[in-house]
CSV table of C-alpha atoms and ligand atoms in Angstrom, one decimal:
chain,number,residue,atom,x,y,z
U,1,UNK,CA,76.0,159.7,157.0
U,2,UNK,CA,74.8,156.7,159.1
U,3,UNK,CA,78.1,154.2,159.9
U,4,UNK,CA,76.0,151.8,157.5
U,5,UNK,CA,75.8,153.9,154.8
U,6,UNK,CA,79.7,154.6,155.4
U,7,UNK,CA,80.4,151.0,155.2
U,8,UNK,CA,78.9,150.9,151.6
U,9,UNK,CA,80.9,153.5,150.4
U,10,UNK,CA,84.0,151.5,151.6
U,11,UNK,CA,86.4,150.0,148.7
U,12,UNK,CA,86.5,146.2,150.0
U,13,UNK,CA,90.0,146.0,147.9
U,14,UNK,CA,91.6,149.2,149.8
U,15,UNK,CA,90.4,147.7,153.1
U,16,UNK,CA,91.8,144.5,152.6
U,17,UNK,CA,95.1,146.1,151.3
U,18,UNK,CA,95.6,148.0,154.5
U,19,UNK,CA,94.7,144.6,156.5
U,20,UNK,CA,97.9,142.8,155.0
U,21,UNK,CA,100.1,145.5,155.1
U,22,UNK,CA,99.2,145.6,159.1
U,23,UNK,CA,99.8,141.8,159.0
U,24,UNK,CA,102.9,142.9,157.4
U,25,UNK,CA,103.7,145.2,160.5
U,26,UNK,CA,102.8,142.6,163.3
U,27,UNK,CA,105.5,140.5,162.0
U,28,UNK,CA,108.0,143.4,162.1
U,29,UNK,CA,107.1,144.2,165.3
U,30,UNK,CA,107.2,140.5,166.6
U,31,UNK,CA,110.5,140.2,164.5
U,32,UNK,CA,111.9,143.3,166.9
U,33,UNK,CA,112.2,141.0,169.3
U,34,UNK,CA,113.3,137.9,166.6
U,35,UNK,CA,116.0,139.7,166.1
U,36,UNK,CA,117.1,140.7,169.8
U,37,UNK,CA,116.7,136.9,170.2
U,38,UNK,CA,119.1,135.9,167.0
U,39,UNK,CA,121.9,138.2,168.7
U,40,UNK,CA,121.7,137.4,171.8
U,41,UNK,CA,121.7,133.3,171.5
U,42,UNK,CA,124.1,133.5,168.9
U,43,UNK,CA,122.2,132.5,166.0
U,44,UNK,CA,123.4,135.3,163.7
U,45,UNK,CA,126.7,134.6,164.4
U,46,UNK,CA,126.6,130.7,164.2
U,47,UNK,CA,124.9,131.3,160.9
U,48,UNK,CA,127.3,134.1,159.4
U,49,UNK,CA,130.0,132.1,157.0
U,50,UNK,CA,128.6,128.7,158.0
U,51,UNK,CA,126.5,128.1,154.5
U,52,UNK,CA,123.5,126.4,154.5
U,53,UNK,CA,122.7,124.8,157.8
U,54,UNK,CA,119.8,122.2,159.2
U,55,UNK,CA,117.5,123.9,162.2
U,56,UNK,CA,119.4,120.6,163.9
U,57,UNK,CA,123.2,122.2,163.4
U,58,UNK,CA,122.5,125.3,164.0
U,59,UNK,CA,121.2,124.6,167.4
U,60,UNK,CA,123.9,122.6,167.8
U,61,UNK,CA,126.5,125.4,167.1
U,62,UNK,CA,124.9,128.0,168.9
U,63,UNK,CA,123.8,125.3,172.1
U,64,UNK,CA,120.2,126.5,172.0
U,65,UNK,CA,116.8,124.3,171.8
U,66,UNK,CA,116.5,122.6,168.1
U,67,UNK,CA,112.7,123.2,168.4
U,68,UNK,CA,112.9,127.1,169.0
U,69,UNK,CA,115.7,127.2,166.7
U,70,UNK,CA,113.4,125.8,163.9
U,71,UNK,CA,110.5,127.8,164.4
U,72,UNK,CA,112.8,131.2,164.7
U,73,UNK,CA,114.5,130.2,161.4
U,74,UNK,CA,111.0,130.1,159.4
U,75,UNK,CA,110.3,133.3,161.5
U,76,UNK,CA,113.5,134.8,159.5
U,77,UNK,CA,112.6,133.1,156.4
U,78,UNK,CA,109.4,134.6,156.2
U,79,UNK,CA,110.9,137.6,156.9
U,80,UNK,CA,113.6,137.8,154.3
U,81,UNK,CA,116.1,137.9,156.9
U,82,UNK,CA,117.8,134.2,156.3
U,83,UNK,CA,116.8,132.0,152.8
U,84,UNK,CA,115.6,129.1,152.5
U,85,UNK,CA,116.1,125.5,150.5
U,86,UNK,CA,113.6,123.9,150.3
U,87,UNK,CA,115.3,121.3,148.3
U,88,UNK,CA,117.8,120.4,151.0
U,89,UNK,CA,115.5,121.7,154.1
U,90,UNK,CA,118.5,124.8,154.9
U,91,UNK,CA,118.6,127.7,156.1
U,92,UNK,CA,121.3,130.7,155.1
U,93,UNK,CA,122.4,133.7,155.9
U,94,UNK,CA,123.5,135.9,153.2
U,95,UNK,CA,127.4,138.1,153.3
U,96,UNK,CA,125.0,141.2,153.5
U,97,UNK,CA,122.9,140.1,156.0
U,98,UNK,CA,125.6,138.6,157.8
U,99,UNK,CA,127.7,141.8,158.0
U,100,UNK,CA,124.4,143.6,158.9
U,101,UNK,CA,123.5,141.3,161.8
U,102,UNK,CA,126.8,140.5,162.9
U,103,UNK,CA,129.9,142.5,162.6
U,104,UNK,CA,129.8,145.3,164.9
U,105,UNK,CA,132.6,147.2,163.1
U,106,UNK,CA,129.8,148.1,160.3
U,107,UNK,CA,128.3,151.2,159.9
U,108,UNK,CA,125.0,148.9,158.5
U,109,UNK,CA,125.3,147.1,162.1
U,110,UNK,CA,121.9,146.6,163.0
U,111,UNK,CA,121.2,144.7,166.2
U,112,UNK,CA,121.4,147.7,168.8
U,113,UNK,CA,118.3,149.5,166.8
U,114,UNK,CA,116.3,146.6,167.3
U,115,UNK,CA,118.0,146.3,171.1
U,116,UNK,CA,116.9,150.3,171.4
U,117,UNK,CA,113.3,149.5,169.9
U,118,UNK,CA,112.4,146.5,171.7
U,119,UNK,CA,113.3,148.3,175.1
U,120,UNK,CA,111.2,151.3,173.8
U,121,UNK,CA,108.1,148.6,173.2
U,122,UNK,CA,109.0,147.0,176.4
U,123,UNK,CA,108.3,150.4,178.8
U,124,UNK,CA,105.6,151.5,176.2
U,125,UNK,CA,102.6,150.8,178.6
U,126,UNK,CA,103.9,153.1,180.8
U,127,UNK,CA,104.7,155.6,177.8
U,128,UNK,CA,100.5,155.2,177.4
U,129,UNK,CA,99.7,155.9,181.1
U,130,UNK,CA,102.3,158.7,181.5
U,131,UNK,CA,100.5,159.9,178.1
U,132,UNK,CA,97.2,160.8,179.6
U,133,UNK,CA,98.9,163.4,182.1
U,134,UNK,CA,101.2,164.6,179.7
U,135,UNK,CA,104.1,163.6,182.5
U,136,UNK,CA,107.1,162.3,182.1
U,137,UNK,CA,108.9,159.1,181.7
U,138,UNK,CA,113.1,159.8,181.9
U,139,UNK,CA,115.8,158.5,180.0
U,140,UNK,CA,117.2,156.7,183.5
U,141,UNK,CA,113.8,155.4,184.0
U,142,UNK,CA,114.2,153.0,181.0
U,143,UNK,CA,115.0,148.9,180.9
U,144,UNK,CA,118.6,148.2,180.1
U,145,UNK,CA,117.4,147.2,176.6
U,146,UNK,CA,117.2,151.0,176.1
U,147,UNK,CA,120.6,152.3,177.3
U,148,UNK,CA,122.5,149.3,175.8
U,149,UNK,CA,120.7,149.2,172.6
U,150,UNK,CA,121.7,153.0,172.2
U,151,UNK,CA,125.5,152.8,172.8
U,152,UNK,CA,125.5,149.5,170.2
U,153,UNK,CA,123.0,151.8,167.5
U,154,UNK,CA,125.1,154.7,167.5
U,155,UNK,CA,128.8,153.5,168.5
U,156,UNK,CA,129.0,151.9,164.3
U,157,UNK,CA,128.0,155.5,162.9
U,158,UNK,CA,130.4,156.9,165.1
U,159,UNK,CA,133.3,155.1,164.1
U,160,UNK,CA,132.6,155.1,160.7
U,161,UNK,CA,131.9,159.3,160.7
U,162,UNK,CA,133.1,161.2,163.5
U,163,UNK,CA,136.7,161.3,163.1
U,164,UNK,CA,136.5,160.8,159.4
U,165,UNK,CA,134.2,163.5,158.1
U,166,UNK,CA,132.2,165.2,161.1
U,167,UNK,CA,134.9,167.0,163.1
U,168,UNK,CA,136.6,167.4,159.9
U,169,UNK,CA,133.7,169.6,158.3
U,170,UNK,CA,134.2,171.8,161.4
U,171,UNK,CA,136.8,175.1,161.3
U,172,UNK,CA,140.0,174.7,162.9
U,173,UNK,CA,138.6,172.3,165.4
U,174,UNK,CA,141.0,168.9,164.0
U,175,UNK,CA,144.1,171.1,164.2
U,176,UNK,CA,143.1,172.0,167.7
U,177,UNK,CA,142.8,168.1,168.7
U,178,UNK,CA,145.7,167.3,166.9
U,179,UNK,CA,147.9,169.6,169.1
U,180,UNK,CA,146.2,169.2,172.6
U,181,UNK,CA,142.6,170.4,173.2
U,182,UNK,CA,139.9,170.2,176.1
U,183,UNK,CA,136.7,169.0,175.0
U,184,UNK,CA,133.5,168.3,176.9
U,185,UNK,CA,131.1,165.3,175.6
U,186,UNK,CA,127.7,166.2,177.0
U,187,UNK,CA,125.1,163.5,178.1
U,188,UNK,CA,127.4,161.5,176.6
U,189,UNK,CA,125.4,158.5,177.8
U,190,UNK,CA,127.7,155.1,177.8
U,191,UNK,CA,130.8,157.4,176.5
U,192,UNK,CA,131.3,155.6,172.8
U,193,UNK,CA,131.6,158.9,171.4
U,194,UNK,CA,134.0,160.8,174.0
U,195,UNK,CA,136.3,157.2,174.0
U,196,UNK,CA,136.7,157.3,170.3
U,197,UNK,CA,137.4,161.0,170.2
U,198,UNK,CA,140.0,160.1,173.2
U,199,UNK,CA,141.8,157.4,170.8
U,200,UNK,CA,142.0,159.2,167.9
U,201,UNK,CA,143.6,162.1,169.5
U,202,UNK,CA,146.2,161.8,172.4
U,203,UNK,CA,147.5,164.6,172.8
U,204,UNK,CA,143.6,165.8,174.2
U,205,UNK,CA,142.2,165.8,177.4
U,206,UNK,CA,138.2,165.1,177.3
U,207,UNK,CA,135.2,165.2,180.0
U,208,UNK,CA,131.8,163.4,179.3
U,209,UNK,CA,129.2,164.4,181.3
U,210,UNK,CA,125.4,162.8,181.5
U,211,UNK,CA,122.8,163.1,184.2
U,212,UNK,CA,121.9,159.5,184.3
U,213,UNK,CA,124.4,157.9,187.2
U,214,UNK,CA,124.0,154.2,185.6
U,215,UNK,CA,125.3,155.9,182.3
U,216,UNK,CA,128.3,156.8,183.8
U,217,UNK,CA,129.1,154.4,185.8
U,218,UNK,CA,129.3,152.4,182.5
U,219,UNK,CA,130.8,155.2,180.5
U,220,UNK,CA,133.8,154.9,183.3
U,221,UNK,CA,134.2,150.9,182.6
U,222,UNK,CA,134.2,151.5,178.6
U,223,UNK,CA,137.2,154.1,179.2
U,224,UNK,CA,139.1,151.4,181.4
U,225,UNK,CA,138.8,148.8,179.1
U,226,UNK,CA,140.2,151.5,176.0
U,227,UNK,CA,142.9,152.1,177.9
U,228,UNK,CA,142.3,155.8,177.5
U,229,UNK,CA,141.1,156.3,181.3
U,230,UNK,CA,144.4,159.2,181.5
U,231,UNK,CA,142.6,161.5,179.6
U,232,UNK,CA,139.4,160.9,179.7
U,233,UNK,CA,137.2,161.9,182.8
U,234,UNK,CA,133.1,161.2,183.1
U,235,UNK,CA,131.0,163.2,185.5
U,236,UNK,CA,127.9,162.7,186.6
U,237,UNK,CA,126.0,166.3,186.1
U,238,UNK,CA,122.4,167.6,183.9
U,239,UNK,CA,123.7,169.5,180.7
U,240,UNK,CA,122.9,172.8,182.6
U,241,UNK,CA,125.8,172.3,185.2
U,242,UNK,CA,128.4,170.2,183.9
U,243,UNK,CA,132.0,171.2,185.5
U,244,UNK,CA,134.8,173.2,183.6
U,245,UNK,CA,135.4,175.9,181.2
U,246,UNK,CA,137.1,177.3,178.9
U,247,UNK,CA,136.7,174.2,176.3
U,248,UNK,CA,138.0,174.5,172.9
U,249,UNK,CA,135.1,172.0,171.8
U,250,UNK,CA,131.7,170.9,173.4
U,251,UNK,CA,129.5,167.9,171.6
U,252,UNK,CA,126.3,166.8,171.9
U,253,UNK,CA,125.4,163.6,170.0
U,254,UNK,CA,121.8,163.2,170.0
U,255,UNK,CA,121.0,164.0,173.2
U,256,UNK,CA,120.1,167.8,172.8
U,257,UNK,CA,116.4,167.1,171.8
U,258,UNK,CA,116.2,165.2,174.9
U,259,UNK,CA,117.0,167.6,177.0
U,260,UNK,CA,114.1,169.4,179.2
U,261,UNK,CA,115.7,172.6,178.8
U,262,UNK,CA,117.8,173.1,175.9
U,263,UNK,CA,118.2,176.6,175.8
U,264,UNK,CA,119.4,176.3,179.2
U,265,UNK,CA,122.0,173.6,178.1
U,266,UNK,CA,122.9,176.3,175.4
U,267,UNK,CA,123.7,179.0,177.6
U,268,UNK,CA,125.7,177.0,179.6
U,269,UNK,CA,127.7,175.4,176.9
U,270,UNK,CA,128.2,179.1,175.4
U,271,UNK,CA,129.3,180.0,179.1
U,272,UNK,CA,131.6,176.7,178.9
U,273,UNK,CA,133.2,177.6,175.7
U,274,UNK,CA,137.0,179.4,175.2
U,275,UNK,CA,136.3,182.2,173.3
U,276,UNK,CA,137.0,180.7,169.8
U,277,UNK,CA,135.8,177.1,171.2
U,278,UNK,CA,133.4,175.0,168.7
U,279,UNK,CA,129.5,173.5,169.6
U,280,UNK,CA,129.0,170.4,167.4
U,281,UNK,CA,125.0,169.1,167.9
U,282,UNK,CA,124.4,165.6,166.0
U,283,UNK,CA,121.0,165.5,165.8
U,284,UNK,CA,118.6,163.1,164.2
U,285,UNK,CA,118.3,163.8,160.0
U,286,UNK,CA,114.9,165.8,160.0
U,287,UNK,CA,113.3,168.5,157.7
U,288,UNK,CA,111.5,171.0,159.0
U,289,UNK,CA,107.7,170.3,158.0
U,290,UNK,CA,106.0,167.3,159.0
U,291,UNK,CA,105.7,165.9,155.6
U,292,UNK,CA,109.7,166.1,155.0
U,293,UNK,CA,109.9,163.4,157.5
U,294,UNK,CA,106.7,160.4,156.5
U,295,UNK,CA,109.1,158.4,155.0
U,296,UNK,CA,110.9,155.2,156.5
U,297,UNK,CA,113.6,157.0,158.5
U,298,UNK,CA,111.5,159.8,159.4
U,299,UNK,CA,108.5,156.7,160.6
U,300,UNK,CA,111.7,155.1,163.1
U,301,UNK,CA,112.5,158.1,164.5
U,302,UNK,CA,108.7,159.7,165.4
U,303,UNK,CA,108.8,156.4,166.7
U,304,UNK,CA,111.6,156.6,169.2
U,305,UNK,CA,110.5,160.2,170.0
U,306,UNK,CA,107.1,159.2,171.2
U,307,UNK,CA,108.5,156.4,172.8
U,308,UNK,CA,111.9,157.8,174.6
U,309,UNK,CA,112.8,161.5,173.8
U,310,UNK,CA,109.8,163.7,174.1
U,311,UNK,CA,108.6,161.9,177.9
U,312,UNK,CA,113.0,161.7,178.5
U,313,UNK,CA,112.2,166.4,177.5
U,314,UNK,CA,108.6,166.4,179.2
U,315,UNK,CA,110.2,164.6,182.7
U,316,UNK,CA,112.6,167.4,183.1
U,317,UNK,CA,112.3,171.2,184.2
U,318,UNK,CA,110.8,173.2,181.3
U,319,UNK,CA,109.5,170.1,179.4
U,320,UNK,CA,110.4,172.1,176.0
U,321,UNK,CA,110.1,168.3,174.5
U,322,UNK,CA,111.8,169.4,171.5
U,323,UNK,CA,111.3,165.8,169.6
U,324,UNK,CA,113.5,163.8,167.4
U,325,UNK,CA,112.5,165.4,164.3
U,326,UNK,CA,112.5,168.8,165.6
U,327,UNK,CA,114.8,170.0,162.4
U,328,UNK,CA,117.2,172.7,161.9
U,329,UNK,CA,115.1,175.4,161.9
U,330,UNK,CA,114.0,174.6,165.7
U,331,UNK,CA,117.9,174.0,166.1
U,332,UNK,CA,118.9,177.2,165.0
U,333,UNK,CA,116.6,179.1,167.4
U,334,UNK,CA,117.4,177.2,170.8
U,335,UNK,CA,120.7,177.9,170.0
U,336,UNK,CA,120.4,181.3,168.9
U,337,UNK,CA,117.7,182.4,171.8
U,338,UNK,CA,120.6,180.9,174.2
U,339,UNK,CA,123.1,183.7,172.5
U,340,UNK,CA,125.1,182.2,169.9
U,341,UNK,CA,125.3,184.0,166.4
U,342,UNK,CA,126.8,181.3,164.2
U,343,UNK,CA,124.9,178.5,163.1
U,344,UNK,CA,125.7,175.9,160.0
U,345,UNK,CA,125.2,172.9,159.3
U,346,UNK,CA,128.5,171.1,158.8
U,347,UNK,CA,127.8,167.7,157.7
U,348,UNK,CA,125.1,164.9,157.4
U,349,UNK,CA,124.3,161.0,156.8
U,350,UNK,CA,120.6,159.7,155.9
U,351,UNK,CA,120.5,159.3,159.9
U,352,UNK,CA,122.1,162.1,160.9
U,353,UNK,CA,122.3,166.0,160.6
U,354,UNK,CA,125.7,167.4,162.2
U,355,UNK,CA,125.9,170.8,162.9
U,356,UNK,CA,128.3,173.4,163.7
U,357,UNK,CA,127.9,176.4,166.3
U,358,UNK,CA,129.9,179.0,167.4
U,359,UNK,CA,129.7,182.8,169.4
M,401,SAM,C1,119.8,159.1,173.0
M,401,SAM,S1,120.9,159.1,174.4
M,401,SAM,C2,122.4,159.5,173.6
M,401,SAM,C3,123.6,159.1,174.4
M,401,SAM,C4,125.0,159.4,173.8
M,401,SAM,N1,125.2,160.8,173.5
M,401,SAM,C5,125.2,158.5,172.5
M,401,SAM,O1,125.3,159.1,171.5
M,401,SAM,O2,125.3,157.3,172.6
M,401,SAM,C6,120.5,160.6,175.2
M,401,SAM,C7,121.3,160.9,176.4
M,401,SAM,O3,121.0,162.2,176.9
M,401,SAM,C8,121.1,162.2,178.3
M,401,SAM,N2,120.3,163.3,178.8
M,401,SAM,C9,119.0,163.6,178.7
M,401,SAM,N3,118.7,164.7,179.3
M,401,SAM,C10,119.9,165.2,179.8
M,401,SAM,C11,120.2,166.4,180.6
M,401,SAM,N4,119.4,167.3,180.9
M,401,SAM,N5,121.5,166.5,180.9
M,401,SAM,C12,122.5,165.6,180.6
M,401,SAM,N6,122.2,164.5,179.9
M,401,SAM,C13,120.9,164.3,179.5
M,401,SAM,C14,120.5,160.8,178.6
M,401,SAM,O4,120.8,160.4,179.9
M,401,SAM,C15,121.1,159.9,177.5
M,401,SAM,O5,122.3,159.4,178.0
């Protein structure tokens, strides 16, 4: 068929469908960086609990340029992120979307995904060139957008699962903290996991560990500022070599898939362990087939993995490039290949599969 003929058999309605809906996704791409903006002039937070406001007193409050302020707020408008009167010419921000936007306490906190995707879209040219080799691009390699939209994406979930129900759902391994254990956070990145472990249990002694320096460095100014700098230690070392053994638990929060050789990483941490120690993986929520994963979570995280983890695997030795949505099956067998003969998952969010491993 001649790309005429083709064109005739098109159905003009479906075609112009799929054209709005794209028009749909320009905005939400241009509204990644929308939203970076709101946060970082303030303009969430000068909205939140102020009711309805004029372009004029927002800018005000937040001291920012009236005429940017007015055209972001019809950006938001538009975008069902702030309403608008058009009676009274206002702009507001609703309790949900203020808590969403705003208060970093929230597990529905959202600024440090769009912080973590705009910096993904920012080094995404050079995701395209390194594409055409199949090299690498590595997690340290990244803008800043990237490191400190993760710690601010992943810190809310944290608080609001890790203590509560994740280590929990795991055998024996609360009672252990409780009374004084040694535990290793690996590629632990800016340490928000390790520091809240550390604060929720004293009487434990914990190690993070990541092979990006920068990571560290800020990992060790997060621990200073908790107050928690006694017991816990950071290290900068690749999963494959991290100091110490004997641990009664080792983590991983999504970092595993990253990793250019996680069976190697698995061997170590099952030479790291005490004998009865506990592995917990957080990984990203995935099913196994492709098609348990085309829906709006599974979209954002392909996303990311194009973007961050598979050229953060494919820039390391063995380049396994395991991907975000690798799933538990493919869990199961780096773990098991490595030499550990209990696998389970333990617990999971609509973001997050937690998973519990053992000799
Ligand atoms: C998505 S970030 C997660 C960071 C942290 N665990 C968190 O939850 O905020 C992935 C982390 O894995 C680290 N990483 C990647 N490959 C690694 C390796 N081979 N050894 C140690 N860390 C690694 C990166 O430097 C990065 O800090």
């Amino acid at each position: 068929m001649t790309v005429l003929e083709e064109q005739k058999e098109l159905d003009p309605e479906q075609l112009m469908a799929f054209v709005f809906r794209a028009v749909g996704e320009v905005g939400a791409t241009l509204n990644t960086a929308l939203v970076v903006m709101g946060d970082k002039l303030g303009l969430y937070r000068a909205l939140a609990g102020a009711g309805p406001l004029t372009p004029g007193e927002l800018a005000k409050r937040a001291g920012v340029s009236e005429r940017y302020v007015r055209e972001w707020l019809n950006a938001q408008a538009a975008g069902d992120f702030v309403d608008y009167d058009p009676d009274t010419a206002r702009y507001t921000l609703r309790p949900e979307q203020a808590v969403a936007l705003t208060d970093e306490s929230s597990p529905a906190y959202l600024p440090g995904l769009f912080q973590i995707a705009l910096g993904s879209v920012l080094d995404s040219p050079r995701i395209s060139e390194a594409a055409r080799t199949g090299a690498g691009i590595g997690w340290h390699d990244h803008v800043s957008d990237v490191h400190e939209g993760c710690e601010r994406f992943f810190r809310p979930g944290y608080n609001a699962n890790l203590v509560s129900s994740w280590l929990p759902a795991l055998d024996g391994v609360i009672e252990k903290l409780e009374r004084g254990a040694s535990a290793a956070d690996v590629g632990c990145g800016h340490g928000a996991s390790t520091i809240l472990m550390a604060q929720a249990f004293p009487n434990s002694t914990f190690v993070g560990s990541d092979y990006h320096s920068g990571s560290i460095a800020v990992a060790r100014k997060r621990a200073e500022e908790a107050g928690v700098s006694d017991r816990v230690s950071f290290e900068i070392a690749p999963a494959a070599d991290y100091s110490g053994d004997g641990y009664d638990l080792v983590t991983m929060f999504d970092c595993l898939h990253d990793m250019g050789d996680p069976i190697g990483a698995a061997r170590h941490v099952l030479a790291s362990l005490a004998p009865e120690g506990t592995w917990l993986i957080v990984e990203p929520a995935a099913g196994d087939r492709v098609e348990d994963n085309l829906n709006p979570v599974g979209r954002a995280f392909y996303g990311f993995s194009t973007l961050l983890c598979t050229p953060s695997s494919l820039a390391q030795e063995v380049g396994l490039a395991l991907g975000a949505q690798a799933g538990e099956a493919r869990i199961r067998d780096v773990v098991t290949t490595a030499g550990f003969t209990r696998f389970r998952r333990a617990a999971e969010t609509p973001f997050n599969a937690v998973f519990e491993v053992r000799r």
